[in-house]
Coordinates of C-alpha atoms in Angstrom, one line a residue:
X1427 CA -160.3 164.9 98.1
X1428 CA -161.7 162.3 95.9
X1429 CA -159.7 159.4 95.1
X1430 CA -159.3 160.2 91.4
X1431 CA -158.2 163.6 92.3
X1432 CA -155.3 162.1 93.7
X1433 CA -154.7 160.0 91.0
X1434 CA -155.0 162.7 88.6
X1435 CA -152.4 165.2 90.6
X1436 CA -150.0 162.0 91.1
X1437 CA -149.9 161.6 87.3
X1438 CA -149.3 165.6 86.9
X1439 CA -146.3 165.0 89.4
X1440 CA -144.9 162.4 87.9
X1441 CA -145.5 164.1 84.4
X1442 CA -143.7 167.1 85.3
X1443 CA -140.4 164.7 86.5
X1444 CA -140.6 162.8 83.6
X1445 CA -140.0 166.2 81.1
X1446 CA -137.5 167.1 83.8
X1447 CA -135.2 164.4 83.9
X1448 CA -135.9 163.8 80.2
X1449 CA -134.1 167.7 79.4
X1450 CA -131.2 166.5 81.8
X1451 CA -131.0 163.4 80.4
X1452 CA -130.2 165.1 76.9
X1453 CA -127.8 167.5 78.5
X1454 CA -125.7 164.9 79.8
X1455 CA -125.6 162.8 76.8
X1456 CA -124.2 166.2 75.0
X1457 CA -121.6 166.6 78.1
X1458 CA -120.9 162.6 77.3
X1459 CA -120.9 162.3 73.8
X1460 CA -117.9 165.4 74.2
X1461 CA -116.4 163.5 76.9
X1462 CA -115.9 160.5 74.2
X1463 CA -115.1 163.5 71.4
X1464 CA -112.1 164.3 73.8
X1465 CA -110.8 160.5 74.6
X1466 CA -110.6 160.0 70.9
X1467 CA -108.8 163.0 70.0
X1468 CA -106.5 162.4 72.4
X1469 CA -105.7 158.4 71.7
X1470 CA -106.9 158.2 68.0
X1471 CA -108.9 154.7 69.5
X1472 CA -112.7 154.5 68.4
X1473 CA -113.0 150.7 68.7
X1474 CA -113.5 150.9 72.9
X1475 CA -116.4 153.8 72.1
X1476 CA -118.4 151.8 69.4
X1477 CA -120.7 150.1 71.7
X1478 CA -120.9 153.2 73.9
X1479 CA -122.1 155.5 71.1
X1480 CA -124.6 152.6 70.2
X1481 CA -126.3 152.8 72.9
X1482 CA -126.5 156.6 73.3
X1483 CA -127.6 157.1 69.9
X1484 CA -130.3 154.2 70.7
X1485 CA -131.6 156.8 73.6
X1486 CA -131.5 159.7 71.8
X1487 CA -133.4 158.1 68.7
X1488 CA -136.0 157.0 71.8
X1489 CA -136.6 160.1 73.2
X1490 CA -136.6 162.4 69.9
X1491 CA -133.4 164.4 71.5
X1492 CA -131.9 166.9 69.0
X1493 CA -128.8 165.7 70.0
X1494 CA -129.4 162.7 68.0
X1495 CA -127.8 164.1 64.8
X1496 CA -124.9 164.6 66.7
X1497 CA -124.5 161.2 68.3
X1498 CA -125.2 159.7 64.8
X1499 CA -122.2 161.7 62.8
X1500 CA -119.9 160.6 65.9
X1501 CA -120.5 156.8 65.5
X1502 CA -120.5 157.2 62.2
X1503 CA -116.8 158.8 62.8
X1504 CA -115.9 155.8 64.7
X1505 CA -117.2 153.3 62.1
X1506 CA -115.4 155.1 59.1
X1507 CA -111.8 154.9 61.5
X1508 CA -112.8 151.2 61.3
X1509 CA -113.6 150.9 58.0
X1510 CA -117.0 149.8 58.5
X1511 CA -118.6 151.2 55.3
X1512 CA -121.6 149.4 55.3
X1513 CA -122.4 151.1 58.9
X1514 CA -121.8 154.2 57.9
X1515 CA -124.2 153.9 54.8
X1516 CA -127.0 152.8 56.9
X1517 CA -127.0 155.4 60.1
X1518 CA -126.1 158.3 57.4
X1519 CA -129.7 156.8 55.9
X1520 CA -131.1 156.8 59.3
X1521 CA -130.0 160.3 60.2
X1522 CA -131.2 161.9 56.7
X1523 CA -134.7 161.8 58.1
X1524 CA -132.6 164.3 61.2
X1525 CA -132.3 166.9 59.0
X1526 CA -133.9 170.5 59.6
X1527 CA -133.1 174.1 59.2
X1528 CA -131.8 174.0 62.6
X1529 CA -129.3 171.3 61.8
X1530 CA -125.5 172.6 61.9
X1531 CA -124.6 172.5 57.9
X1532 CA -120.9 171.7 58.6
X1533 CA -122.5 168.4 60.9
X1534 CA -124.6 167.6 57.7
X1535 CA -121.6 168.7 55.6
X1536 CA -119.2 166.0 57.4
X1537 CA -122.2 163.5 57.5
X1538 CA -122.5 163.1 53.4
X1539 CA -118.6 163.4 53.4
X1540 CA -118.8 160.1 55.1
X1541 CA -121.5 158.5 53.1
X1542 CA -119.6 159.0 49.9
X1543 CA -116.1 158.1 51.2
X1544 CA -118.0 154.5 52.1
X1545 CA -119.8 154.4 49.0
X1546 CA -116.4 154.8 47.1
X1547 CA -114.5 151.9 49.3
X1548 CA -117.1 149.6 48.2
X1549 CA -117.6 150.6 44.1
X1550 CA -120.6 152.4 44.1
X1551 CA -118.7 155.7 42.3
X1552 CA -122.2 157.1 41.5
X1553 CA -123.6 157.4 44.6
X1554 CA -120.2 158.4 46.0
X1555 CA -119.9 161.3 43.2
X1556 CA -124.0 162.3 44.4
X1557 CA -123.3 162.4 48.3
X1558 CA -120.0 164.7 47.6
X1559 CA -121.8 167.1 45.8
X1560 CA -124.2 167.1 48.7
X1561 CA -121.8 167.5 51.0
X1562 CA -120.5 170.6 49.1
X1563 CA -123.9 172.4 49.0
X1564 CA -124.3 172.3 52.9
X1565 CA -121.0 173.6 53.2
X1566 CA -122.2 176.6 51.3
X1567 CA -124.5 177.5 54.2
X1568 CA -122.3 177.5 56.7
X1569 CA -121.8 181.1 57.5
X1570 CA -118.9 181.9 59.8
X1571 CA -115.6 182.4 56.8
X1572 CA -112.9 180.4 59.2
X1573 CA -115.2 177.5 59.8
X1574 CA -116.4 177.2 56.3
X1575 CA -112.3 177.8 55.0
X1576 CA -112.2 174.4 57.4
X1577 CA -115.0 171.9 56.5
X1578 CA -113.8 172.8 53.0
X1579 CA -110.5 171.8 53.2
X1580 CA -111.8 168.7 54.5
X1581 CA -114.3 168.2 52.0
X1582 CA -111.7 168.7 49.1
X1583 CA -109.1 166.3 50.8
X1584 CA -111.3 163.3 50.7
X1585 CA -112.4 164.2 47.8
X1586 CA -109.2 163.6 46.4
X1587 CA -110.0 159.7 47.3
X1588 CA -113.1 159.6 44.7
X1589 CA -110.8 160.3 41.8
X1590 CA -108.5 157.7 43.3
X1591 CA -111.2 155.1 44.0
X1592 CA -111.9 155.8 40.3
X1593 CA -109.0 155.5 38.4
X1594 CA -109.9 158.0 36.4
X1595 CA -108.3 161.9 36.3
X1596 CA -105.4 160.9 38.4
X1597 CA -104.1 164.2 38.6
X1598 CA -107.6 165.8 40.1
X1599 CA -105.9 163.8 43.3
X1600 CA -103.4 166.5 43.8
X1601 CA -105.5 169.4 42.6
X1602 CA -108.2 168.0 45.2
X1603 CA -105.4 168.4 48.1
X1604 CA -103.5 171.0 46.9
X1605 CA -107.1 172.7 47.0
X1606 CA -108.0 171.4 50.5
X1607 CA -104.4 173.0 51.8
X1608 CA -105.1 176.2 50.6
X1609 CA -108.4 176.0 51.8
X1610 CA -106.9 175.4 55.2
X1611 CA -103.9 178.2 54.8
X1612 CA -107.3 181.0 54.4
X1613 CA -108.0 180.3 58.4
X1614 CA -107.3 183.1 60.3
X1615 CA -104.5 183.1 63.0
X1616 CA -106.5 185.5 65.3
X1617 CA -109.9 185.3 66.6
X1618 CA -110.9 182.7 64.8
X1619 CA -113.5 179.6 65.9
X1620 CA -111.0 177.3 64.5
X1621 CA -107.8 177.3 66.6
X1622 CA -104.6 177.1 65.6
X1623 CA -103.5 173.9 66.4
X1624 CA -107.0 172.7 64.5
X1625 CA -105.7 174.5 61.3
X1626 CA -101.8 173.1 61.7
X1627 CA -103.3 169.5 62.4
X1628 CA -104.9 169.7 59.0
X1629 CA -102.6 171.7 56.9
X1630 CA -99.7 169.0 58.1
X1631 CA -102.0 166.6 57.1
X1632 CA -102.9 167.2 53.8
X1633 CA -99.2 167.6 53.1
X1634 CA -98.4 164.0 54.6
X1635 CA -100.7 163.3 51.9
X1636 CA -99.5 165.5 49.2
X1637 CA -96.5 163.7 49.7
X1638 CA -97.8 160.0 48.9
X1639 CA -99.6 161.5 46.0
X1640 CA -96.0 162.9 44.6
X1641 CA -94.3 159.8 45.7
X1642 CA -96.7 156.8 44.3
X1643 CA -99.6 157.8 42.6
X1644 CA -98.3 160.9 40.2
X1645 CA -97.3 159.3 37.0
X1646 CA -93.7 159.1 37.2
X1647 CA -93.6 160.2 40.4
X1648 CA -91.9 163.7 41.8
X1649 CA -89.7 162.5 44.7
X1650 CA -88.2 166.2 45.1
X1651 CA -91.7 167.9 45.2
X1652 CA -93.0 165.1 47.5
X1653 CA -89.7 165.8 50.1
X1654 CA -91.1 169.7 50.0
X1655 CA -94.6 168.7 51.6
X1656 CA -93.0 166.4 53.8
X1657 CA -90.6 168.7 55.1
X1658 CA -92.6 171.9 55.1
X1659 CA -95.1 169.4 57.6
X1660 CA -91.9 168.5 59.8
X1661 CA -90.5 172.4 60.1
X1662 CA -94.6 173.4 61.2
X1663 CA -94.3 170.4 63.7
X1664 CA -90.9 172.1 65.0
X1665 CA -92.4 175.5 65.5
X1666 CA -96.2 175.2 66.6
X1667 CA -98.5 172.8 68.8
X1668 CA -100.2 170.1 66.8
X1669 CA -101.6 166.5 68.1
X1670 CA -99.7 163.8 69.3
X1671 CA -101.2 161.7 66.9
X1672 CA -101.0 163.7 64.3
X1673 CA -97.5 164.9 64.2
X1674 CA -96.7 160.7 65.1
X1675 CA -98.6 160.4 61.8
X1676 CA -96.2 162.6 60.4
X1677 CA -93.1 160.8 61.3
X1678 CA -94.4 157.5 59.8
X1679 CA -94.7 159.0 56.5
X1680 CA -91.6 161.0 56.7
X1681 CA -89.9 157.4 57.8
X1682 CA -91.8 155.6 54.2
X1683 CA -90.7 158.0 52.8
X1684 CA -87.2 158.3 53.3
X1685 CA -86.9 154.3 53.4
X1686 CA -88.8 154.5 49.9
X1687 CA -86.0 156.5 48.7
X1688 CA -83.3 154.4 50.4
X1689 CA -81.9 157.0 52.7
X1690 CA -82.5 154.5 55.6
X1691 CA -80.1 157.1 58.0
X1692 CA -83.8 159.7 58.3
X1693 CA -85.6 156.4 58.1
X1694 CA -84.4 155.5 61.0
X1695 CA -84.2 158.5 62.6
X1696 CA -88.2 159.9 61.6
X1697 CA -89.3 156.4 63.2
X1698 CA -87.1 156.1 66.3
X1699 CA -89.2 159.7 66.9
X1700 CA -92.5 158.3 66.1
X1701 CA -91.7 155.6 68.9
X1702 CA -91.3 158.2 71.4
X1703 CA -94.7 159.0 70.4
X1704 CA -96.0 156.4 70.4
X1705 CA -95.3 155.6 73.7
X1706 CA -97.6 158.5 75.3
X1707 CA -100.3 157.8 72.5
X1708 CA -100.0 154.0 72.9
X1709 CA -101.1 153.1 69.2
X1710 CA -99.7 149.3 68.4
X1711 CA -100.8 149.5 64.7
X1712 CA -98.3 152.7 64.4
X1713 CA -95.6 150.4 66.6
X1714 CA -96.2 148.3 63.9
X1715 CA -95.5 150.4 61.0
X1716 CA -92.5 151.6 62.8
X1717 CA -90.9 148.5 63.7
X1718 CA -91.3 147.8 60.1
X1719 CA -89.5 150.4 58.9
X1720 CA -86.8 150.3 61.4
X1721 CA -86.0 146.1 60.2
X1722 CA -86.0 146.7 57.2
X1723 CA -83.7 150.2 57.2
X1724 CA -81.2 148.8 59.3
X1725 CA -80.9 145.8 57.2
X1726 CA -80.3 147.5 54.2
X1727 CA -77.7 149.4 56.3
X1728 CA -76.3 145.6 56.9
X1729 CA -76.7 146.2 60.7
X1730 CA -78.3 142.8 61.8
X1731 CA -78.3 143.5 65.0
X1732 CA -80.9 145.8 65.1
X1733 CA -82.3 144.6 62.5
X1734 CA -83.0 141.5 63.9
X1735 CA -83.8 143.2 67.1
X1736 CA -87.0 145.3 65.8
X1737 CA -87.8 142.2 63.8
X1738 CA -88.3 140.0 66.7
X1739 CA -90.0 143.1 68.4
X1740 CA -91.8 143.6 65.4
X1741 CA -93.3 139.2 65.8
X1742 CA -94.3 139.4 69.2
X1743 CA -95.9 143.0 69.0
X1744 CA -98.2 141.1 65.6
X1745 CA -99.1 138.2 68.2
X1746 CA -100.3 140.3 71.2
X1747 CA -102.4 142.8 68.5
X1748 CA -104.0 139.0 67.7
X1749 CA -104.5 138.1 70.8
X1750 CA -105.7 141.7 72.1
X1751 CA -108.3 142.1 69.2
X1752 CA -109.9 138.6 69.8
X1753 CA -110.6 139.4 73.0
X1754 CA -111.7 142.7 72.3
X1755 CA -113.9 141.1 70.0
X1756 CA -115.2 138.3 71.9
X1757 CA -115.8 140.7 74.7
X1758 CA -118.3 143.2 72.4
X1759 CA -119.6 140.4 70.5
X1760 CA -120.7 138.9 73.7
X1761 CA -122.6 142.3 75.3
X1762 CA -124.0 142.8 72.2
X1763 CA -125.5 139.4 71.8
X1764 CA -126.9 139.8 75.5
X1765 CA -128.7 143.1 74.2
X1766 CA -130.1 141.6 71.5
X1767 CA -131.2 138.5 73.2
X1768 CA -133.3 141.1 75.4
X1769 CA -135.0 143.0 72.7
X1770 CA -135.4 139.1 70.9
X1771 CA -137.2 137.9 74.1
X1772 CA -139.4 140.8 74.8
X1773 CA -141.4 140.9 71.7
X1774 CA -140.8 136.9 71.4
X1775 CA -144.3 135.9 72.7
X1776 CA -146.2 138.9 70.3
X1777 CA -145.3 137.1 67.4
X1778 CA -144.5 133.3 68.3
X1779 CA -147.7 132.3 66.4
X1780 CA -147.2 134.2 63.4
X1781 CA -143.8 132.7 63.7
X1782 CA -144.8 129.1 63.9
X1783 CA -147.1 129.5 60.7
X1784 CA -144.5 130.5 58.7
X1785 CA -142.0 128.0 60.1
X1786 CA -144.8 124.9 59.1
X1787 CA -145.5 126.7 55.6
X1788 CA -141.8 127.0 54.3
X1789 CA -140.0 124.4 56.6
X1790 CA -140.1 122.1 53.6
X1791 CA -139.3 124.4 51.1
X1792 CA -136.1 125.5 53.4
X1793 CA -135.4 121.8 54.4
X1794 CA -135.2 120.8 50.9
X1795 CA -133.0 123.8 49.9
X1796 CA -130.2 123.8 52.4
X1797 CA -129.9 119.8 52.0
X1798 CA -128.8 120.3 48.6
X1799 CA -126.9 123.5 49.3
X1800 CA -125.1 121.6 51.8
X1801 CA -124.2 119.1 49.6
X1802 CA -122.9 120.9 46.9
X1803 CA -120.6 123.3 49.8
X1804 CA -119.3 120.0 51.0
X1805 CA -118.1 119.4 48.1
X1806 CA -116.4 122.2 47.8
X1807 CA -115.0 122.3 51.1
X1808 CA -113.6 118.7 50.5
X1809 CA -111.7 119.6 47.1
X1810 CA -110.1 122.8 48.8
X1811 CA -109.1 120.8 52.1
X1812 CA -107.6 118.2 49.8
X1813 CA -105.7 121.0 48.1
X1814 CA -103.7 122.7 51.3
X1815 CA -103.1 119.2 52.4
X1816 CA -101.4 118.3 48.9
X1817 CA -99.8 122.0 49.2
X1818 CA -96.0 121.2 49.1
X1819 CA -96.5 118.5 46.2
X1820 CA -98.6 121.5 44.3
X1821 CA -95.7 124.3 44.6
X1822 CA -93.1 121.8 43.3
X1823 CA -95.6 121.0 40.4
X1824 CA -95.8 124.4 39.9
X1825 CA -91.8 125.1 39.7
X1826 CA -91.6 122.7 37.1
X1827 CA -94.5 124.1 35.0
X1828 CA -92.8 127.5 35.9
X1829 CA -89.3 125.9 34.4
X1830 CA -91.3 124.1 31.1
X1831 CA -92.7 128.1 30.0
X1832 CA -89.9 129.9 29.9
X1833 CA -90.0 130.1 26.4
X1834 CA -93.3 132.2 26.6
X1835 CA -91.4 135.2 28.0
X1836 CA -90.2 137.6 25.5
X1837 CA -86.8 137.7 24.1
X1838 CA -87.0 141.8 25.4
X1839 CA -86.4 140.4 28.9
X1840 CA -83.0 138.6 29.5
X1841 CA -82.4 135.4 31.0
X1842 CA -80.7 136.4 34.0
X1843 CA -83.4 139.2 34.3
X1844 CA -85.9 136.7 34.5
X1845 CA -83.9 134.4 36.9
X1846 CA -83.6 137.8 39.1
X1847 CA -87.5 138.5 39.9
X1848 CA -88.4 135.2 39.9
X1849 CA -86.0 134.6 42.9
X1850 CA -87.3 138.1 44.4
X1851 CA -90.6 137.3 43.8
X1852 CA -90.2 133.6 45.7
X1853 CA -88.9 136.0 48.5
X1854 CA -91.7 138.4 48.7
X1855 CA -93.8 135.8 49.0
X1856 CA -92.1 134.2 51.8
X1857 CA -92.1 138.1 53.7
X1858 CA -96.1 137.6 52.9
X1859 CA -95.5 141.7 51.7
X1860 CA -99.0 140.7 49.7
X1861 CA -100.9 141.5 53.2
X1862 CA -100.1 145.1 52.7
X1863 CA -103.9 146.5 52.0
X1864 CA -102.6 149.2 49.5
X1865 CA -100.2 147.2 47.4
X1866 CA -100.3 147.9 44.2
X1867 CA -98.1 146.6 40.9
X1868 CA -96.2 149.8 40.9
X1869 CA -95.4 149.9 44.6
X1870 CA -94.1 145.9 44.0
X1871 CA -92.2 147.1 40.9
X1872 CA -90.5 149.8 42.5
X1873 CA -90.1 147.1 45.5
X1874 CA -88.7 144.6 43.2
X1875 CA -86.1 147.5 41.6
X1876 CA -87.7 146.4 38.2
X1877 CA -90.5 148.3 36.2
X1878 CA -94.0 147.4 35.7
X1879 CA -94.2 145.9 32.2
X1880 CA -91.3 143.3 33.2
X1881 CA -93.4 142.1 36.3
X1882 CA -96.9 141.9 34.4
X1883 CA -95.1 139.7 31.8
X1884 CA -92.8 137.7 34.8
X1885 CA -96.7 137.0 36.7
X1886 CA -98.6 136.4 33.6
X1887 CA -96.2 133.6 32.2
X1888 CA -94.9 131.9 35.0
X1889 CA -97.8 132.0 37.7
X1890 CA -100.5 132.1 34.8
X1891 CA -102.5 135.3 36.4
X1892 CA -102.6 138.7 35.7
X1893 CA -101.3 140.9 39.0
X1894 CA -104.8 141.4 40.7
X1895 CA -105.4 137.6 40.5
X1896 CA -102.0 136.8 41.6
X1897 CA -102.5 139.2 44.9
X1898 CA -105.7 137.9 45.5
X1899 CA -104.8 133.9 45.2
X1900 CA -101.9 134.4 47.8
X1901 CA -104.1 136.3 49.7
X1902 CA -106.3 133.5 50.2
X1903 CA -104.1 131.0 50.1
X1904 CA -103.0 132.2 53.1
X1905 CA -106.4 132.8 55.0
X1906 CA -107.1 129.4 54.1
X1907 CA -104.1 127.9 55.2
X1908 CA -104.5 130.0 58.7
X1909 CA -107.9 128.7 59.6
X1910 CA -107.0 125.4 58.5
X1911 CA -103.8 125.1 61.1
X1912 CA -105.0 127.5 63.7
X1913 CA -108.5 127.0 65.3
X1914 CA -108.5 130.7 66.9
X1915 CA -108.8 132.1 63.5
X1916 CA -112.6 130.5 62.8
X1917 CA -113.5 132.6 66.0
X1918 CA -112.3 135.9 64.3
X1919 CA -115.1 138.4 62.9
X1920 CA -115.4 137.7 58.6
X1921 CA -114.1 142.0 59.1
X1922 CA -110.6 141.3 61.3
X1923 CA -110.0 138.3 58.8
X1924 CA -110.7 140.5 55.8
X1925 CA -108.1 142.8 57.2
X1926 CA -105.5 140.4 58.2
X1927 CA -104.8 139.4 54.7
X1928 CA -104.7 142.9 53.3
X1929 CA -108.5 143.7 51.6
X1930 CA -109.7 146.9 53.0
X1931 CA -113.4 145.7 53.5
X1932 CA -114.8 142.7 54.2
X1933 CA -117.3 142.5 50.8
X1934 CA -114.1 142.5 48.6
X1935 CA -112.4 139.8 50.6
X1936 CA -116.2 138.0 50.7
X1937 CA -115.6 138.6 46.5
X1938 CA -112.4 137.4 46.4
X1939 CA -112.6 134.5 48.9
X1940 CA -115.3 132.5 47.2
X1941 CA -113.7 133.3 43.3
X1942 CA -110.8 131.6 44.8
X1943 CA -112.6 128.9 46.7
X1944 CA -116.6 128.3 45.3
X1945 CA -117.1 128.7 49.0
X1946 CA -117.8 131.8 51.5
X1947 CA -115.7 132.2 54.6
X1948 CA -118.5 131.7 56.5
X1949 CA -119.1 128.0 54.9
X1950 CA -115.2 127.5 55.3
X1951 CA -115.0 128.1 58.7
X1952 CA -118.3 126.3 59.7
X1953 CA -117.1 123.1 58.1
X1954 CA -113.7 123.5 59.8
X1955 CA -115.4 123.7 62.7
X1956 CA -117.6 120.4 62.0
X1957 CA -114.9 118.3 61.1
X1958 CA -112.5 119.8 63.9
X1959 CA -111.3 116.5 65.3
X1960 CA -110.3 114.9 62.2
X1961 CA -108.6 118.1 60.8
X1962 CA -106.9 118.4 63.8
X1963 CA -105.8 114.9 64.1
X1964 CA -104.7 114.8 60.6
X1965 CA -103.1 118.1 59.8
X1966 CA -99.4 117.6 61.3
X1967 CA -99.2 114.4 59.0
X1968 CA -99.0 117.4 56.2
X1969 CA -97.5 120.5 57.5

């Protein structure tokens, strides 16, 4: 045989493995993307799969599998958990092109679902409104009655968040989830693709839910009607199988809830059963909640002792989340950065020339442009160091001015009223409450035992803002002060610092940061990080 023959059959062979081990290669990313389906139903943790699913979906987009949709909706999952919006915008864009008539409609369904609950979180109502309604047309295909009865009720309970997000038609909130739960009560008991403890997960679910939207965003609220979801949720926990997770869920808005209405007795009680929970599940952000609950019920039960138990708890288990995430963090940051390096060095030498051209044509240009950018940033960065150093003499300027303007408050509101918030609202700032991410003048009101019209009036006249403003400027006042005294918050991602003082995405704290400041976080921290010796040598001489 001539030696091109051989060639020739040695490229057959090897073409006929390659097909091969590409169709088991797909096989076992489907067995391994379910393997990672099941972890996270089973711990509620998506953060440890994120780089995982990455890099499958990266494969699958390589070799054209099929199962690429599915990879794509499932990191999308995990993005969403992490409220990540801007990810799951740009792989739902990616996947769109995905999309063919043999594409599972409830996958597609869930997909759009996603896109518009991230295009809500960050403003855009319009598109958010558009990818619902797309969402609801694929669930229209999807055939089998139980399954549809299912992706519906899921469709129409985040659904309910759009009219939240918009602040307008508050009350198609609760017709949203009251019709995601009936949705959900249609789904057969018997011989149905959706099992039962799938159906009892959502229905207790949406009636956690149902009873937040009774308790604090119906207008007055309905306390009673509220304690009918949560106990009808409780009683189906008692008699069927649903998730860990979810029924530990359950408990931590059966504990709000019964804290919120000062019977701190089930307080305790619905969160000392969440623990227990907790433990098998091992969810410190639920500890959290629960600790929470637990100081501050038996407080108001006068029982310092366990009060200031679960509050010390409550300290240490804050600094090992801080320590856990930054080295969870640091530890992704760093593989990815290795990855990318790779890719970055492969194609480096195709297009170093190219490279070099446009470096010597717009070098000056760029040279010229971040010397005075720089300039002005410094600036910036002086006046606000100057201004958490000169803190303390600020506040007591402050409580003077406060003392001077009493006379703008109206006569309506008496004295010792007035005397009354101020003193609670000096406290909840000292509890730095204002990190809660959902805090809202209606939830501080009720917190404060006051209404909402005294408190506008109290904030507007003695700290000069209106509420948002005065959220925000503590907000950031404390970020600020946090990088200033702490070095291992300038190593924190802009999206863990964004959630540590309460915004729930990092473009609103990027808003709200540089409103407050003239400066980004970015341009904070990097001229913290500059100057790091002479901070750090002068900071104790004010602190």
């Amino acid at each position: 045989m001539k030696p091109h023959k051989y060639i020739f059959l040695f490229f057959v062979l090897n073409l006929f493995t390659l097909i091969k081990s590409q169709k088991v290669s797909e096989e076992q990313l489907k067995n391994e993307l379910l393997q990672i389906q099941n972890k996270i139903g089973n711990t509620g943790i998506v953060n440890n799969t994120i780089q995982e699913l990455e890099k499958k979906y990266k494969t699958a987009k390589e070799n054209k599998y099929d199962v690429t949709f599915l990879i794509g909706v499932e990191l999308m999952r995990a993005y969403s958990t992490l409220d990540n919006t801007e990810k799951v915008i740009e792989i739902s864009s990616d996947l769109e092109k995905y999309i063919d008539e043999n594409t599972s409609p409830q996958e597609v369904s869930i997909m759009y679902k996603m896109r518009a609950r991230s295009f809500g979180d960050l403003g855009f109502l319009e598109d958010s409104h558009k990818a619902y309604q797309t969402s609801k047309i694929y669930l229209k295909k999807i055939k089998n009655s139980d399954v549809r009865y299912y992706y519906s009720s899921l469709f129409y309970s985040n659904y309910s968040s759009y009219f939240d997000q918009s602040k307008k038609q508050s009350d198609s909130v609760g017709l949203c989830l009251l019709k995601g739960l009936s949705e959900a009560e249609k789904i057969s008991d018997k011989d149905s693709k959706i099992s039962s403890k799938q159906k009892y997960d959502l229905i207790t679910s949406i009636q956690a839910n149902l009873t937040l939207y009774y308790l604090w965003i119906m207008q007055p609220g309905d306390p009673k009607t509220a304690e009918k979801y949560i106990l009808k949720s409780l009683e189906i926990a008692k008699s069927r199988k649903i998730s860990p997770l979810n029924e530990m869920n359950l408990y931590r808005t059966a504990g709000d809830f019964y804290f919120d209405q000062k019977n701190n007795n089930k307080a305790i009680y619905y969160a000392q059963e969440g623990l227990k929970l907790e433990k098998r599940i091992s969810s410190p952000f639920s500890r959290e909640i629960f600790y929470e609950v637990l100081t501050e019920a038996y407080l108001a039960q006068n029982n310092t002792v366990e009060g200031k138990k679960y509050s010390q708890l409550l300290t240490k288990l804050k600094d090992s989340i801080k320590i856990a995430e930054k080295h969870s963090v640091n530890k992704v940051t760093t593989e990815i950065k290795k990855e990318k390096d790779e890719e970055k060095n492969s194609t480096l030498k195709t297009y170093l020339y190219i490279f070099l051209i446009i470096i010597i044509l717009v070098g000056g240009g760029i040279w010229y442009y971040w010397k005075n950018k720089n300039k002005i940033l410094q600036q910036k960065f002086q006046k606000l160091i100057m201004k958490i150093k000169h803190e303390a003499e600020i506040q007591n300027s402050e409580e003077e001015k406060e003392e001077e303007e009493t006379i703008k408050i109206p006569k309506t509101i008496a004295e010792e009223t007035i005397n009354q918030l101020l003193n609670k609202i000096s406290k909840f700032e000292k509890t730095e409450k204002y990190l809660k991410n959902d805090i809202t003048i209606a939830w501080l009101a009720s917190h404060l035992n006051t209404n909402t019209k005294y408190l506008s009036e109290i904030i507007k006249n003695y700290k000069n803002k209106n509420f948002n403003s005065y959220i925000n400027s503590l907000r950031i006042k404390y970020i600020t002060k946090k990088l200033y005294e702490d070095a291992i918050y300038r190593e924190y991602k802009i999206s863990y610092l964004a959630e540590v003082c309460g915004y729930a995405t990092p473009r609103v704290f990027l808003n709200a940061f540089k409103k407050e400041t003239g400066l980004t976080p970015s341009d904070f921290i990097e001229n913290m990080r500059k100057e790091k010796i002479t901070v750090d040598t002068q900071k104790n001489q004010y602190f």
